[in-house]
Amino acid sequence: MENIVVEIEHLKKYFGNNKVLEDISFKLEKGKNLVVLGKSGSGKSVLIKCLVGLIKPDAGKIILLGKNIADLDEKGMNELRKKIGFLFQSAALYDSMTVRENLEFPLRDNKELKKVERENLVKEALKNVGLEEVIDEMPSELSGGMRKRVGLARTIILKPEIILYDEPTTGLDPITSKEISQLILAIQKKFNTAAIIITHDIECARITANSLMIIKDGKSAIEGSFEEVSQSKDKWIHSFFE
Amino acid sequence: MSNESVIINPEIIEKKISSLNSFQKGLTDFFEEVSALTHFTIHFFKEVFLPPYEWKEFLKQSFLIGYKSMPLVGITGFIMGLVLTIQARPTMSTFGAESWIPAMVAVSIVREIGPVITALIFAGKVGSGIGAELASMKVTEQIDAMEVSGTNPFNYIVVTRIAAATIMLPLLVIIGDAIGLCGSYLGVNIQGDVSFHLFFLQVFGKLDFSDVMPAVIKTFFFGFAVGLIGCYKGYNANKGTEGVGKAANAAVVFASLLVFIIDMIAVQLTSLFN
Ligand SMILES: Nc1ncnc2c1ncn2[C@@H]1O[C@H](COP(=O)(O)OP(=O)(O)O)[C@@H](O)[C@H]1O
Ligand SMILES: [Mg+2]
């Protein structure tokens, strides 16, 4: 059990009458990718926002890297957050900052870091996503795929143990989508990170998934490897793979 | 027959009830808004004195908010002084009091028109700018991203902007007043001939501490109000792109309204103390 980095039990979240998450449970092992599929509006983003404390769940247990997040104070939560990367759906690059400043932002807390070391970390992160040349550009000058890559670079700069991807390929053309999916795989290999990848892009799921879960009506409808789930006889589940 | 007079049209009742309901809803919304704004303000005062202090961001915002508003404030200030002077001349000359024009214009600019007009322009430019910027940061999840990376977004984004607006507006008002007086000097000289030296002798002869001090103090409150409302509206914007426009618009409307309300209170207080 040492190897479990994420453990979710009976997670529940309602917004007023909107029963978004009813009962979600799963476990994630170190170094593995879990893909979560679900129709849009099914609460996938809410699920991973609960993990990092952006949304407070109504009930259920969330254990990350052995820590129950309900027991953490603000300081403890911030410490834990440094070990968890979050790639937002819109990449969430800070518009008013250059790419370099964006990447330096998560390093702000580390006062001992020398200027050279900071610079090297930024360059290394950009190199990992294959975008060293945009270091001095503004986010508004980048294409959608490049923004995602820079967002990913900002996410991995602290060398997180878990990465949460919110629809990493949505809004990108098929070729760029595939590149991003392969990048996710490459980062998993290189840093041995665990990841939860939220998507409704089957191609992305096929490339990245070690295991797959589908959310339906706020519950996990099925869990298994990509092959198992894709061969499901259930019509509704099968409709994802057509 | 007597029965007929008591029959009441159900449609009218329904209309009455629905208008009562919407009035009630409006009232609840209003108080909810006031309570949310109060919480937001308390949150600001809790964070502003606590470390970490975001000096770098504060200076950057001061530059963007203050320095970048100078041209607009300067131009309006100049026109304000000029127009006020030209308009005052006919009335003043009926009393043969043209020599009083500089002093009169100076007092009205410094005490009232300078601060209020500058604050309104500030609300239109800076208030809407902050509202739109924060709303779009919210919509594109930048605020969430900041929180996840371990930086308190309220402290980094909101506190710095409100502080910068509070400190920059008084400076802008002083600059606007000064340029307004230059405009007035030009206005005086269009039809008359007053030397620069004499003009300012008259101006500062009439302006005393009790004119300047309350005017300066209230501009801090104006600046605070504009920053606060801009941040509040932006930070609480609805998701979706239309949230950005709404936040910017609401920020200007409420900030301008608040400027007038604060001005009214300030005038009452000053007259109480004098
Ligand atoms: N902060 C919030 N407040 C209220 N409702 C929310 C909030 N965030 C998400 N929701 C609602 O939760 C539901 C699921 O949203 P989301 O998780 O974003 O879906 P998706 O699976 O497409 O990512 C939606 O109906 C949305 O309106
Ligand atoms: Mg989503």
XYZ file of C-alpha atoms and ligand atoms in Angstrom:
544
model
C 0.000 0.000 0.000
C 3.061 2.258 0.149
C 2.589 2.911 -3.478
C -0.839 4.553 -3.308
C -0.485 8.319 -3.857
C -4.155 9.246 -4.237
C -7.007 7.666 -2.369
C -10.544 8.946 -2.694
C -13.463 7.507 -0.775
C -17.145 8.313 -1.232
C -16.541 11.842 -2.426
C -19.726 13.898 -2.615
C -20.333 17.460 -3.767
C -23.620 19.248 -4.434
C -24.054 22.823 -5.576
C -27.481 23.650 -4.185
C -29.826 21.286 -5.968
C -27.219 20.385 -8.541
C -26.002 16.938 -7.496
C -22.642 17.018 -9.226
C -20.693 14.266 -7.465
C -22.636 11.571 -5.615
C -20.163 8.899 -4.678
C -16.709 8.720 -6.207
C -14.018 6.357 -4.972
C -10.721 5.359 -6.520
C -7.066 4.783 -5.839
C -4.030 5.781 -7.823
C -0.610 4.181 -7.646
C 2.712 5.964 -7.902
C 3.816 6.473 -11.461
C 0.485 5.513 -13.018
C -1.912 7.483 -15.189
C -5.624 7.366 -14.455
C -7.872 8.767 -17.158
C -11.293 9.991 -16.078
C -13.883 10.162 -18.827
C -17.239 11.825 -18.584
C -19.626 13.997 -20.522
C -19.155 17.719 -20.158
C -20.825 19.036 -17.045
C -20.488 15.669 -15.322
C -18.295 17.132 -12.596
C -14.836 16.117 -13.780
C -13.312 19.515 -13.081
C -15.085 19.669 -9.733
C -13.510 16.326 -8.855
C -9.915 17.428 -9.361
C -10.547 20.860 -7.870
C -11.647 19.041 -4.703
C -8.282 17.279 -4.668
C -6.285 20.497 -4.395
C -8.673 22.227 -2.033
C -10.079 24.737 -4.532
C -13.523 23.291 -3.853
C -14.564 21.875 -0.491
C -16.388 18.542 -0.813
C -19.569 17.937 1.195
C -18.496 14.486 2.280
C -15.867 11.855 1.618
C -12.224 11.318 2.265
C -9.293 12.568 0.165
C -5.855 11.230 0.968
C -2.957 12.604 -1.030
C 0.571 11.313 -0.499
C -0.559 9.827 2.795
C -2.164 13.034 4.087
C -5.862 13.519 4.664
C -6.434 16.995 3.238
C -9.301 17.698 5.633
C -6.752 17.681 8.472
C -4.428 20.215 6.896
C -4.308 23.900 7.787
C -3.531 26.523 5.156
C 0.204 26.154 5.552
C 0.087 22.377 5.355
C -2.166 22.553 2.331
C 0.239 24.910 0.568
C 3.128 22.562 1.318
C 1.166 19.673 -0.144
C 0.149 21.710 -3.177
C 3.821 22.101 -4.102
C 3.917 18.356 -4.710
C 0.849 18.425 -6.911
C 0.830 19.977 -10.343
C -2.382 21.228 -11.903
C -2.723 21.915 -15.605
C -5.876 23.966 -16.061
C -8.185 23.567 -18.998
C -7.409 27.075 -20.243
C -3.723 26.661 -19.243
C -4.341 29.649 -16.917
C -1.134 31.456 -17.872
C -0.862 34.842 -16.165
C -1.681 37.287 -18.955
C 0.304 40.169 -17.514
C 3.543 38.210 -17.233
C 6.038 36.872 -19.717
C 6.541 33.127 -20.099
C 9.644 33.383 -17.932
C 7.766 35.206 -15.153
C 4.961 32.676 -15.403
C 7.378 29.837 -14.823
C 9.169 31.659 -12.019
C 5.908 32.251 -10.182
C 5.699 28.839 -8.438
C 9.338 29.313 -7.342
C 8.595 32.567 -5.477
C 8.481 30.890 -2.083
C 11.935 29.455 -2.421
C 14.008 32.422 -1.292
C 17.319 30.538 -1.244
C 17.183 29.879 -4.949
C 19.889 31.864 -6.733
C 19.168 33.756 -9.906
C 21.177 31.363 -12.038
C 19.485 28.318 -10.560
C 16.083 29.871 -11.130
C 16.989 30.616 -14.727
C 18.203 27.055 -15.209
C 15.015 25.586 -13.779
C 12.917 27.720 -16.108
C 14.981 26.712 -19.124
C 14.935 23.054 -18.182
C 11.155 23.060 -17.753
C 10.692 24.716 -21.127
C 13.095 22.252 -22.689
C 11.024 19.392 -21.332
C 8.016 20.643 -23.277
C 10.109 21.558 -26.319
C 9.550 25.317 -26.198
C 12.786 27.012 -25.180
C 12.424 29.755 -27.749
C 9.327 31.447 -26.301
C 10.878 32.300 -22.944
C 10.512 36.055 -23.358
C 7.144 36.129 -25.083
C 3.794 37.104 -23.614
C 1.096 34.413 -23.329
C -1.107 36.332 -25.766
C 1.483 35.753 -28.485
C 1.271 31.969 -28.197
C -0.991 29.489 -29.963
C -3.369 27.238 -28.038
C -1.033 24.268 -28.154
C 1.939 26.369 -27.080
C -0.029 27.789 -24.167
C -0.817 24.275 -23.004
C 2.856 23.357 -23.213
C 3.937 26.438 -21.278
C 1.223 25.658 -18.727
C 2.643 22.165 -18.470
C 6.155 23.549 -18.063
C 4.924 25.745 -15.220
C 3.264 22.692 -13.690
C 6.355 20.491 -13.746
C 8.854 23.118 -12.641
C 8.439 22.088 -8.982
C 8.840 18.411 -9.935
C 5.445 17.351 -8.579
C 4.684 13.785 -7.599
C 1.148 13.957 -8.902
C -0.113 15.922 -11.900
C -3.763 16.724 -12.500
C -4.652 17.441 -16.112
C -7.977 19.150 -16.817
C -8.897 18.389 -20.437
C -5.352 18.774 -21.750
C -6.340 18.325 -25.401
C -9.692 20.105 -25.574
C -9.766 22.862 -28.153
C -6.669 21.664 -29.995
C -6.432 20.194 -33.481
C -5.897 16.399 -33.744
C -2.179 16.639 -34.464
C -1.442 19.007 -31.605
C -3.685 16.890 -29.365
C -1.583 13.866 -30.122
C 1.608 15.777 -29.401
C 0.260 16.865 -26.034
C -0.836 13.308 -25.224
C 2.631 12.040 -26.045
C 4.145 14.784 -23.963
C 2.043 13.644 -21.001
C 3.401 10.157 -21.501
C 6.960 11.423 -21.799
C 6.683 13.353 -18.564
C 5.280 10.318 -16.791
C 8.281 8.279 -17.974
C 10.844 10.926 -17.166
C 9.713 11.937 -13.672
C 7.783 8.818 -12.680
C 4.806 10.981 -11.739
C 1.293 9.765 -11.134
C -1.401 11.627 -13.029
C -5.134 12.015 -13.199
C -6.118 13.002 -16.705
C -9.581 14.320 -17.264
C -10.776 14.244 -20.808
C -13.419 13.291 -23.295
C -10.828 12.759 -25.989
C -10.651 8.988 -26.585
C -7.409 9.228 -28.510
C -5.778 10.980 -25.564
C -7.163 8.323 -23.228
C -5.851 5.524 -25.418
C -2.351 6.976 -25.482
C -2.034 7.958 -21.837
C -4.209 5.634 -19.740
C -2.859 2.954 -17.449
C -6.375 2.700 -16.151
C -9.651 4.321 -17.013
C -12.707 5.434 -15.098
C -15.992 6.770 -16.427
C -18.200 9.096 -14.400
C -21.955 8.815 -14.838
C -24.534 10.625 -12.700
C -21.867 11.554 -10.191
C -20.735 7.972 -9.669
C -17.929 5.926 -11.143
C -19.764 3.802 -13.721
C -16.851 1.547 -14.643
C -13.167 1.191 -13.915
C -10.488 -0.862 -15.640
C -7.810 -0.821 -18.280
C -8.514 0.904 -21.575
C -9.135 -2.452 -23.309
C -11.497 -3.690 -20.632
C -13.568 -0.558 -20.546
C -13.684 -0.115 -24.304
C -15.036 -3.636 -24.714
C -17.847 -3.030 -22.282
C -21.229 -4.314 -23.440
C -23.003 -1.367 -21.809
C -24.408 0.837 -24.580
C -23.876 4.087 -22.717
C -20.258 3.265 -21.943
C -19.640 1.990 -25.427
C -20.885 5.297 -26.855
C -17.687 6.973 -25.635
C -15.606 4.801 -27.934
C -17.458 5.360 -31.168
C -75.587 42.969 -7.145
C -73.514 43.802 -4.089
C -71.509 40.686 -4.756
C -70.070 42.063 -7.963
C -68.169 44.821 -6.265
C -66.127 42.383 -4.197
C -65.058 40.275 -7.121
C -61.412 40.978 -7.663
C -59.659 40.221 -10.846
C -57.171 37.401 -10.077
C -54.809 38.697 -12.727
C -54.411 41.962 -10.885
C -53.678 40.141 -7.665
C -51.102 38.028 -9.393
C -49.439 41.110 -10.830
C -49.407 42.798 -7.456
C -47.901 39.743 -5.816
C -45.280 39.303 -8.464
C -44.287 42.961 -8.267
C -44.094 42.623 -4.500
C -41.963 39.523 -4.908
C -39.588 41.210 -7.301
C -39.321 44.166 -4.938
C -38.569 41.763 -2.119
C -36.003 39.983 -4.258
C -34.378 43.277 -5.165
C -34.166 44.186 -1.507
C -32.666 40.820 -0.538
C -30.180 41.054 -3.385
C -29.208 44.517 -2.227
C -28.564 43.431 1.346
C -26.746 40.311 0.211
C -24.497 42.494 -1.935
C -23.850 44.879 0.934
C -22.991 42.015 3.241
C -20.689 40.413 0.675
C -18.958 43.741 0.071
C -18.544 44.206 3.818
C -16.921 40.795 4.121
C -14.663 41.624 1.212
C -13.628 44.871 2.914
C -12.951 43.118 6.220
C -10.922 40.503 4.369
C -8.867 43.334 2.870
C -8.108 44.904 6.249
C -7.176 41.519 7.658
C -4.682 40.836 4.894
C -3.248 44.280 4.297
C -1.326 44.447 7.582
C -0.190 40.826 7.580
C 2.908 39.545 5.819
C 3.815 38.533 3.211
C 3.831 42.001 1.683
C 3.812 42.005 -2.093
C 5.940 45.123 -2.580
C 6.938 44.371 -6.119
C 3.396 43.867 -7.300
C 2.274 46.923 -5.316
C 4.851 49.115 -7.056
C 3.956 47.689 -10.437
C 0.273 48.377 -9.843
C 1.019 51.881 -8.560
C 2.850 52.561 -11.783
C 0.074 51.143 -13.950
C -2.728 52.761 -11.971
C -1.092 56.100 -11.204
C 1.436 56.996 -13.840
C -0.633 55.698 -16.729
C -3.622 57.818 -15.685
C -1.644 61.044 -15.647
C -2.263 62.188 -19.227
C -6.015 61.780 -18.898
C -6.133 63.506 -15.513
C -3.894 66.292 -16.804
C -6.003 67.009 -19.876
C -9.310 67.011 -18.000
C -7.810 69.111 -15.210
C -6.585 71.696 -17.674
C -9.915 71.932 -19.491
C -11.761 72.071 -16.186
C -9.738 75.073 -14.979
C -9.984 76.840 -18.301
C -13.729 76.394 -18.736
C -14.545 77.248 -15.159
C -12.623 80.507 -15.472
C -14.206 81.527 -18.758
C -17.672 80.700 -17.433
C -17.120 82.669 -14.237
C -16.134 85.873 -15.967
C -19.600 87.222 -17.042
C -21.113 86.722 -13.595
C -18.130 88.099 -11.770
C -17.877 91.144 -14.015
C -21.490 92.147 -13.255
C -20.289 92.627 -9.695
C -17.051 94.174 -10.861
C -15.239 91.336 -9.164
C -13.041 90.044 -11.976
C -9.994 90.232 -9.779
C -11.591 87.585 -7.573
C -11.793 85.029 -10.374
C -8.471 83.268 -9.681
C -9.225 82.896 -5.994
C -12.770 81.710 -6.586
C -11.812 79.196 -9.236
C -8.928 77.938 -7.124
C -11.160 77.315 -4.143
C -13.759 75.451 -6.159
C -11.165 73.355 -7.951
C -9.205 72.402 -4.871
C -12.120 71.849 -2.558
C -14.594 70.128 -4.764
C -14.318 69.901 -8.512
C -10.745 68.646 -8.721
C -11.182 65.712 -6.355
C -14.602 64.671 -7.645
C -13.901 64.942 -11.364
C -10.546 63.206 -11.027
C -12.118 60.462 -8.932
C -14.848 59.943 -11.515
C -12.301 59.697 -14.303
C -10.297 57.353 -12.120
C -13.401 55.219 -11.578
C -14.002 55.093 -15.333
C -10.452 54.176 -16.246
C -8.946 52.319 -13.308
C -12.113 50.911 -11.724
C -13.294 49.338 -14.952
C -9.771 48.216 -15.801
C -9.368 46.388 -12.496
C -12.874 44.931 -12.785
C -12.258 43.565 -16.262
C -8.763 42.304 -15.482
C -9.751 40.402 -12.359
C -12.883 39.030 -13.978
C -10.886 37.649 -16.878
C -8.325 36.211 -14.477
C -11.196 34.495 -12.740
C -12.776 33.201 -15.938
C -9.512 31.818 -17.292
C -8.711 30.174 -13.938
C -5.631 32.329 -13.292
C -6.812 33.024 -9.752
C -7.235 29.293 -9.124
C -3.802 28.654 -10.598
C -2.267 31.179 -8.234
C -3.937 29.571 -5.243
C -2.773 26.109 -6.293
C 0.800 27.312 -6.640
C 0.797 28.378 -2.994
C 0.368 32.147 -3.381
C -2.603 33.767 -1.683
C -4.394 35.379 -4.644
C -6.354 37.809 -2.474
C -3.146 39.137 -1.010
C -1.293 39.214 -4.309
C -4.020 40.590 -6.560
C -6.622 42.403 -4.483
C -4.653 43.936 -1.621
C -1.982 45.385 -3.906
C -4.501 46.960 -6.259
C -6.667 48.511 -3.557
C -3.584 49.880 -1.793
C -2.199 51.286 -5.042
C -5.508 52.958 -5.916
C -5.796 54.459 -2.413
C -2.348 55.993 -2.599
C -2.294 57.002 -6.253
C -5.580 58.898 -6.484
C -4.579 61.658 -4.019
C -1.380 62.202 -6.019
C -3.360 62.347 -9.246
C -5.771 64.849 -7.703
C -2.886 67.100 -6.661
C -1.480 66.955 -10.171
C -4.940 67.519 -11.687
C -5.533 70.511 -9.402
C -2.187 72.045 -10.310
C -2.781 71.639 -14.025
C -6.340 72.909 -13.527
C -4.941 76.096 -12.028
C -2.665 76.492 -15.047
C -5.759 76.138 -17.234
C -7.409 78.799 -15.150
C -4.391 81.072 -15.601
C -4.799 80.718 -19.348
C -8.548 81.427 -19.033
C -7.887 84.603 -17.087
C -5.409 85.776 -19.689
C -7.684 85.181 -22.660
C -9.609 88.323 -21.809
C -7.503 89.984 -19.211
C -3.876 90.402 -18.388
C -2.673 88.970 -15.127
C 0.906 88.029 -14.565
C 1.738 84.500 -13.496
C 3.106 85.837 -10.231
C 0.011 87.872 -9.428
C -2.303 85.017 -10.389
C -0.728 82.600 -7.978
C -0.454 85.259 -5.311
C -4.220 85.624 -5.508
C -4.756 81.871 -5.577
C -2.622 81.069 -2.563
C -3.797 84.155 -0.753
C -7.258 82.705 -0.635
C -6.521 78.998 -0.220
C -5.879 78.015 3.337
C -5.217 74.828 5.202
C -8.879 74.181 5.960
C -9.602 74.109 2.223
C -6.789 71.795 1.296
C -6.712 69.291 4.118
C -10.290 67.907 3.994
C -10.039 67.758 0.214
C -6.861 65.694 0.366
C -8.233 63.393 3.030
C -11.370 62.563 1.102
C -9.386 61.642 -2.005
C -7.871 58.711 -0.099
C -11.382 57.446 0.481
C -12.279 57.987 -3.177
C -9.233 55.981 -4.251
C -9.994 53.244 -1.777
C -13.603 53.055 -2.980
C -12.601 52.776 -6.644
C -10.008 50.079 -5.950
C -12.300 48.179 -3.626
C -15.306 48.142 -5.959
C -13.191 47.259 -9.006
C -11.612 44.335 -7.164
C -14.861 43.199 -5.578
C -16.734 43.136 -8.865
C -13.892 41.454 -10.733
C -13.057 38.905 -8.063
C -16.687 37.831 -7.791
C -17.439 37.866 -11.500
C -19.527 35.118 -13.047
C -17.896 32.501 -15.171
C -18.163 33.035 -18.894
C -16.980 35.876 -21.063
C -20.026 38.058 -20.474
C -18.976 38.135 -16.815
C -15.972 40.275 -17.781
C -18.002 43.044 -19.407
C -20.547 43.010 -16.612
C -17.870 43.277 -13.958
C -16.199 46.211 -15.695
C -19.484 48.011 -16.148
C -20.747 47.404 -12.616
C -17.396 48.532 -11.223
C -17.668 51.940 -12.905
C -21.290 52.475 -11.939
C -20.902 51.542 -8.281
C -17.542 53.221 -7.839
C -18.876 56.508 -9.268
C -21.928 56.307 -7.063
C -19.770 55.648 -4.042
C -17.566 58.643 -4.882
C -20.614 60.925 -4.721
C -21.844 59.368 -1.503
C -18.440 59.721 0.160
C -18.235 63.307 -1.092
C -21.590 64.100 0.452
C -20.530 62.654 3.772
C -17.194 64.472 3.590
C -18.884 67.818 2.978
C -21.187 67.290 5.942
C -18.291 66.351 8.185
C -16.148 69.308 7.120
C -18.915 71.802 7.708
C -19.492 70.192 11.090
C -15.877 70.751 12.112
C -15.530 74.291 10.769
N -18.086 26.870 -8.274
C -19.241 26.339 -8.702
N -20.422 26.773 -8.209
C -21.587 26.242 -8.617
N -21.694 25.273 -9.533
C -20.560 24.794 -10.066
C -19.272 25.308 -9.689
N -18.328 24.644 -10.388
C -18.990 23.751 -11.168
N -20.319 23.838 -10.982
C -21.326 23.010 -11.629
O -20.920 21.670 -11.539
C -21.231 20.969 -12.715
C -20.020 20.226 -13.220
O -19.055 21.153 -13.658
P -17.627 20.716 -14.181
O -16.956 19.895 -13.154
O -16.931 21.959 -14.596
O -17.962 19.830 -15.447
P -16.940 19.108 -16.429
O -17.152 17.653 -16.231
O -17.330 19.513 -17.803
O -15.576 19.562 -16.072
C -21.791 21.969 -13.693
O -23.190 21.823 -13.731
C -21.418 23.303 -13.103
O -22.421 24.242 -13.361
Mg -14.246 20.814 -16.937
